[in-house]
PDB file of C-alpha atoms in Angstrom:
ATOM      1  CA  TRP A   1       0.071  -0.026   0.439  1.00 91.00           C
ATOM      2  CA  GLU A   2       1.114   3.658  -0.082  1.00 89.00           C
ATOM      3  CA  ARG A   3      -0.162   6.986   0.901  1.00 91.00           C
ATOM      4  CA  LEU A   4      -0.786   9.666  -1.517  1.00 90.00           C
ATOM      5  CA  GLY A   5      -1.497  12.657   0.988  1.00 91.00           C
ATOM      6  CA  GLN A   6      -4.933  11.522   2.721  1.00 95.00           C
ATOM      7  CA  LEU A   7      -5.713   8.855  -0.121  1.00 95.00           C
ATOM      8  CA  LEU A   8      -4.392   5.399   1.310  1.00 95.00           C
ATOM      9  CA  LEU A   9      -3.830   3.563  -2.187  1.00 94.00           C
ATOM     10  CA  PHE A  10      -4.026  -0.336  -1.817  1.00 94.00           C
ATOM     11  CA  PRO A  11      -2.580  -2.802  -4.733  1.00 92.00           C
ATOM     12  CA  LYS A  12      -5.017  -4.133  -7.375  1.00 93.00           C
ATOM     13  CA  ASP A  13      -5.114  -7.408  -5.132  1.00 94.00           C
ATOM     14  CA  ALA A  14      -5.464  -6.263  -1.756  1.00 96.00           C
ATOM     15  CA  PHE A  15      -8.628  -7.863  -0.286  1.00 96.00           C
ATOM     16  CA  GLN A  16      -9.885  -9.458  -3.037  1.00 94.00           C
ATOM     17  CA  GLY A  17     -10.162 -12.845  -1.674  1.00 95.00           C
ATOM     18  CA  GLN A  18     -13.294 -14.917  -1.143  1.00 96.00           C
ATOM     19  CA  LYS A  19     -13.087 -14.710   2.634  1.00 96.00           C
ATOM     20  CA  TRP A  20     -11.889 -10.870   2.183  1.00 96.00           C
ATOM     21  CA  VAL A  21     -14.952 -10.136   0.075  1.00 95.00           C
ATOM     22  CA  GLU A  22     -17.619 -11.741   2.360  1.00 96.00           C
ATOM     23  CA  PHE A  23     -15.752 -10.229   5.505  1.00 96.00           C
ATOM     24  CA  ILE A  24     -16.299  -6.992   3.877  1.00 96.00           C
ATOM     25  CA  GLU A  25     -19.658  -7.605   3.071  1.00 96.00           C
ATOM     26  CA  GLU A  26     -20.631  -8.459   6.863  1.00 96.00           C
ATOM     27  CA  GLN A  27     -19.448  -5.548   8.268  1.00 95.00           C
ATOM     28  CA  ASP A  28     -22.387  -3.390   6.710  1.00 94.00           C
ATOM     29  CA  GLY A  29     -20.026  -0.360   5.151  1.00 94.00           C
ATOM     30  CA  ARG A  30     -18.098  -0.536   7.984  1.00 96.00           C
ATOM     31  CA  PHE A  31     -14.945  -1.790   7.027  1.00 97.00           C
ATOM     32  CA  TRP A  32     -13.205   1.101   4.630  1.00 97.00           C
ATOM     33  CA  PRO A  33     -14.196   3.926   7.286  1.00 97.00           C
ATOM     34  CA  LYS A  34     -12.607   1.849   9.804  1.00 96.00           C
ATOM     35  CA  VAL A  35      -9.258   1.317   7.560  1.00 96.00           C
ATOM     36  CA  ALA A  36      -9.456   4.949   6.825  1.00 97.00           C
ATOM     37  CA  GLU A  37      -9.779   5.668  10.769  1.00 96.00           C
ATOM     38  CA  ILE A  38      -6.277   3.432  11.532  1.00 95.00           C
ATOM     39  CA  PHE A  39      -4.599   4.665   9.145  1.00 96.00           C
ATOM     40  CA  GLY A  40      -5.407   8.275   9.646  1.00 96.00           C
ATOM     41  CA  VAL A  41      -7.006   8.930   5.826  1.00 97.00           C
ATOM     42  CA  GLU A  42     -10.032  10.167   4.631  1.00 97.00           C
ATOM     43  CA  SER A  43     -10.122   8.218   1.510  1.00 97.00           C
ATOM     44  CA  VAL A  44      -9.238   4.013   0.377  1.00 97.00           C
ATOM     45  CA  ALA A  45      -8.981   3.204  -3.235  1.00 96.00           C
ATOM     46  CA  ARG A  46      -7.488   0.127  -4.782  1.00 95.00           C
ATOM     47  CA  GLN A  47      -5.083   0.472  -7.559  1.00 91.00           C
ATOM     48  CA  GLN A  48      -6.450  -0.929 -10.980  1.00 90.00           C
ATOM     49  CA  PRO A  49      -4.358  -1.610 -14.249  1.00 84.00           C
ATOM     50  CA  ILE A  50      -3.281   1.587 -16.253  1.00 80.00           C
ATOM     51  CA  ALA A  51      -5.903   2.493 -19.259  1.00 78.00           C
ATOM     52  CA  ASN A  52      -4.587   0.238 -22.447  1.00 78.00           C
ATOM     53  CA  THR A  53      -4.778   4.221 -24.166  1.00 75.00           C
ATOM     54  CA  LEU A  54      -2.664   6.685 -26.041  1.00 69.00           C
ATOM     55  CA  THR A  55      -1.992   8.979 -22.818  1.00 68.00           C
ATOM     56  CA  ARG A  56      -2.135   5.705 -20.257  1.00 70.00           C
ATOM     57  CA  ASP A  57      -4.515   6.840 -17.723  1.00 74.00           C
ATOM     58  CA  ALA A  58      -4.112   6.100 -14.073  1.00 77.00           C
ATOM     59  CA  GLN A  59      -7.557   3.890 -12.963  1.00 85.00           C
ATOM     60  CA  ILE A  60      -8.784   3.356  -9.195  1.00 91.00           C
ATOM     61  CA  GLU A  61     -11.431   1.796  -7.700  1.00 94.00           C
ATOM     62  CA  MET A  62     -12.818   4.343  -5.297  1.00 95.00           C
ATOM     63  CA  LEU A  63     -13.438   2.607  -1.795  1.00 97.00           C
ATOM     64  CA  LEU A  64     -13.928   5.581   0.638  1.00 97.00           C
ATOM     65  CA  GLY A  65     -13.850   9.337  -0.154  1.00 97.00           C
ATOM     66  CA  GLU A  66     -12.702  11.647  -2.641  1.00 95.00           C
ATOM     67  CA  SER A  67      -9.458  10.473  -5.601  1.00 93.00           C
ATOM     68  CA  TRP A  68      -8.353  14.338  -5.476  1.00 92.00           C
ATOM     69  CA  VAL A  69      -5.018  14.497  -3.101  1.00 91.00           C
ATOM     70  CA  GLU A  70      -2.612  17.037  -2.156  1.00 89.00           C
ATOM     71  CA  PHE A  71       0.694  16.584  -0.186  1.00 84.00           C
ATOM     72  CA  LYS A  72       3.916  17.759   0.062  1.00 81.00           C
ATOM     73  CA  GLN A  73       7.958  15.929  -1.304  1.00 74.00           C
ATOM     74  CA  HIS A  74      10.797  18.123  -0.723  1.00 68.00           C
ATOM     75  CA  ASN A  75       9.434  20.975  -0.335  1.00 70.00           C
ATOM     76  CA  VAL A  76       7.079  20.351  -3.770  1.00 70.00           C
ATOM     77  CA  LYS A  77       3.785  20.729  -3.399  1.00 76.00           C
ATOM     78  CA  PHE A  78       1.869  18.148  -5.205  1.00 75.00           C
ATOM     79  CA  GLY A  79      -2.208  18.189  -5.886  1.00 82.00           C
ATOM     80  CA  PHE A  80      -3.732  16.054  -8.554  1.00 83.00           C
ATOM     81  CA  ASP A  81      -6.649  13.484  -9.189  1.00 87.00           C
ATOM     82  CA  ALA A  82      -5.606   9.986  -8.504  1.00 87.00           C
ATOM     83  CA  GLY A  83      -8.435   8.299 -10.504  1.00 86.00           C
ATOM     84  CA  LYS A  84      -7.355  10.139 -13.591  1.00 82.00           C
ATOM     85  CA  VAL A  85      -3.366  11.269 -12.861  1.00 76.00           C
ATOM     86  CA  MET A  86      -0.239   8.446 -12.934  1.00 69.00           C
ATOM     87  CA  PHE A  87       2.254   9.409  -9.953  1.00 68.00           C
ATOM     88  CA  SER A  88       5.084   6.816  -9.642  1.00 64.00           C
ATOM     89  CA  SER A  89       6.638   7.501  -5.465  1.00 64.00           C
ATOM     90  CA  GLY A  90       9.079   5.118  -6.737  1.00 59.00           C
ATOM     91  CA  ASN A  91      10.809   8.041  -8.108  1.00 62.00           C
ATOM     92  CA  ILE A  92      10.523   9.966  -4.695  1.00 61.00           C
ATOM     93  CA  THR A  93      14.581   8.965  -4.754  1.00 66.00           C
ATOM     94  CA  GLU A  94      14.925  11.240  -8.603  1.00 64.00           C
ATOM     95  CA  ARG A  95      12.692  14.124  -7.199  1.00 63.00           C
ATOM     96  CA  LYS A  96      14.957  14.573  -3.961  1.00 69.00           C
ATOM     97  CA  ARG A  97      18.199  14.074  -5.728  1.00 70.00           C
ATOM     98  CA  MET A  98      16.896  16.761  -8.323  1.00 68.00           C
ATOM     99  CA  ALA A  99      15.507  18.982  -5.335  1.00 69.00           C
ATOM    100  CA  GLU A 100      19.345  19.417  -3.949  1.00 74.00           C
ATOM    101  CA  LEU A 101      20.652  20.203  -7.254  1.00 73.00           C
ATOM    102  CA  ASP A 102      22.573  23.649  -6.958  1.00 76.00           C
ATOM    103  CA  VAL A 103      20.375  25.114 -10.362  1.00 72.00           C
ATOM    104  CA  LYS A 104      21.296  28.923  -9.563  1.00 73.00           C
ATOM    105  CA  ASP A 105      22.684  29.662 -12.334  1.00 73.00           C
ATOM    106  CA  GLU A 106      21.217  27.394 -14.689  1.00 70.00           C
ATOM    107  CA  VAL A 107      18.084  27.580 -17.259  1.00 65.00           C
ATOM    108  CA  ILE A 108      15.567  24.865 -16.146  1.00 62.00           C
ATOM    109  CA  LEU A 109      13.781  23.198 -19.040  1.00 58.00           C
ATOM    110  CA  ASP A 110      11.054  20.971 -18.670  1.00 52.00           C
ATOM    111  CA  ALA A 111      11.508  18.963 -21.706  1.00 52.00           C
ATOM    112  CA  PHE A 112       8.305  16.180 -20.933  1.00 49.00           C
ATOM    113  CA  ALA A 113       5.853  19.400 -19.876  1.00 45.00           C
ATOM    114  CA  GLY A 114       3.468  18.285 -17.491  1.00 48.00           C
ATOM    115  CA  ILE A 115       5.164  15.128 -16.022  1.00 46.00           C
ATOM    116  CA  GLY A 116       7.125  17.567 -13.682  1.00 50.00           C
ATOM    117  CA  LEU A 117       8.753  14.811 -11.890  1.00 51.00           C
ATOM    118  CA  ALA A 118      12.156  16.525 -11.725  1.00 50.00           C
ATOM    119  CA  THR A 119      11.453  19.922 -11.875  1.00 50.00           C
ATOM    120  CA  GLY A 120       9.065  20.209  -9.635  1.00 52.00           C
ATOM    121  CA  SER A 121      11.743  19.344  -7.412  1.00 49.00           C
ATOM    122  CA  VAL A 122      14.391  22.257  -9.243  1.00 51.00           C
ATOM    123  CA  ASN A 123      11.059  24.501  -8.830  1.00 53.00           C
ATOM    124  CA  GLN A 124      11.926  25.050  -5.177  1.00 48.00           C
ATOM    125  CA  VAL A 125      15.294  27.035  -6.240  1.00 45.00           C
ATOM    126  CA  VAL A 126      14.038  28.017  -9.961  1.00 47.00           C
ATOM    127  CA  ASP A 127      13.287  31.261  -8.930  1.00 49.00           C
ATOM    128  CA  ARG A 128      16.405  32.012  -8.628  1.00 46.00           C
ATOM    129  CA  VAL A 129      17.126  31.632 -12.213  1.00 47.00           C
ATOM    130  CA  ALA A 130      13.722  33.257 -13.381  1.00 50.00           C
ATOM    131  CA  LYS A 131      15.125  36.681 -12.592  1.00 51.00           C
ATOM    132  CA  ASN A 132      17.852  36.262 -15.044  1.00 54.00           C
ATOM    133  CA  ARG A 133      15.779  37.425 -17.918  1.00 52.00           C
ATOM    134  CA  LYS A 134      17.986  37.448 -20.642  1.00 54.00           C
ATOM    135  CA  LYS A 135      18.700  33.432 -20.213  1.00 57.00           C
ATOM    136  CA  ARG A 136      15.180  33.202 -20.161  1.00 57.00           C
ATOM    137  CA  GLN A 137      14.498  34.967 -23.490  1.00 62.00           C
ATOM    138  CA  LYS A 138      17.318  33.285 -24.919  1.00 61.00           C
ATOM    139  CA  TYR A 139      16.423  30.024 -24.286  1.00 59.00           C
ATOM    140  CA  ALA A 140      12.447  31.118 -25.484  1.00 62.00           C
ATOM    141  CA  ASP A 141      13.923  32.001 -28.638  1.00 63.00           C
ATOM    142  CA  PHE A 142      15.975  28.868 -29.027  1.00 61.00           C
ATOM    143  CA  LEU A 143      12.754  27.151 -28.594  1.00 64.00           C
ATOM    144  CA  LEU A 144      10.940  29.333 -30.982  1.00 65.00           C
ATOM    145  CA  ILE A 145      13.541  28.240 -33.665  1.00 66.00           C
ATOM    146  CA  LEU A 146      13.009  24.507 -33.043  1.00 65.00           C
ATOM    147  CA  ALA A 147       9.681  24.733 -33.300  1.00 63.00           C
ATOM    148  CA  GLU A 148       9.536  26.940 -36.674  1.00 65.00           C
ATOM    149  CA  LYS A 149      12.082  24.091 -37.688  1.00 63.00           C
ATOM    150  CA  SER A 150      10.278  20.929 -36.477  1.00 62.00           C
ATOM    151  CA  LYS A 151       7.369  22.219 -38.846  1.00 61.00           C
ATOM    152  CA  LYS A 152       9.136  22.411 -42.096  1.00 58.00           C
ATOM    153  CA  THR A 153      10.699  19.047 -41.513  1.00 52.00           C
TER     154      THR A 153
END
């Protein structure tokens, strides 16, 4: 299991055995609220396979509460709908490493716009970079040139 803010997320096969199913049914709706209370969360869900779509959408089975989560990791605040957006807790080591980089004289370019796994962590120090408008404009111009060239090929 893993915890994403106030959401407790179990593996897809958790509590699926026949004895579990019978036991949960016998609890008359008290099982999942009790689980949430024990773990100190508001919502409980079970992971489902990632959708076989172009966008590889996340899928979860909500057992209690809402799928929206917010939490902070290495001074970066994450907020997303866990039922729609994939989040890999396994990348925590890389996010921590990125958060510790000295980027005061660097320009950070998120080539994987929207993922933010690395740049989210770097973002906590990137405001110093953003103050250097000349560098920022230089890279913006560079991206426009690349975009134009890609249209021609």
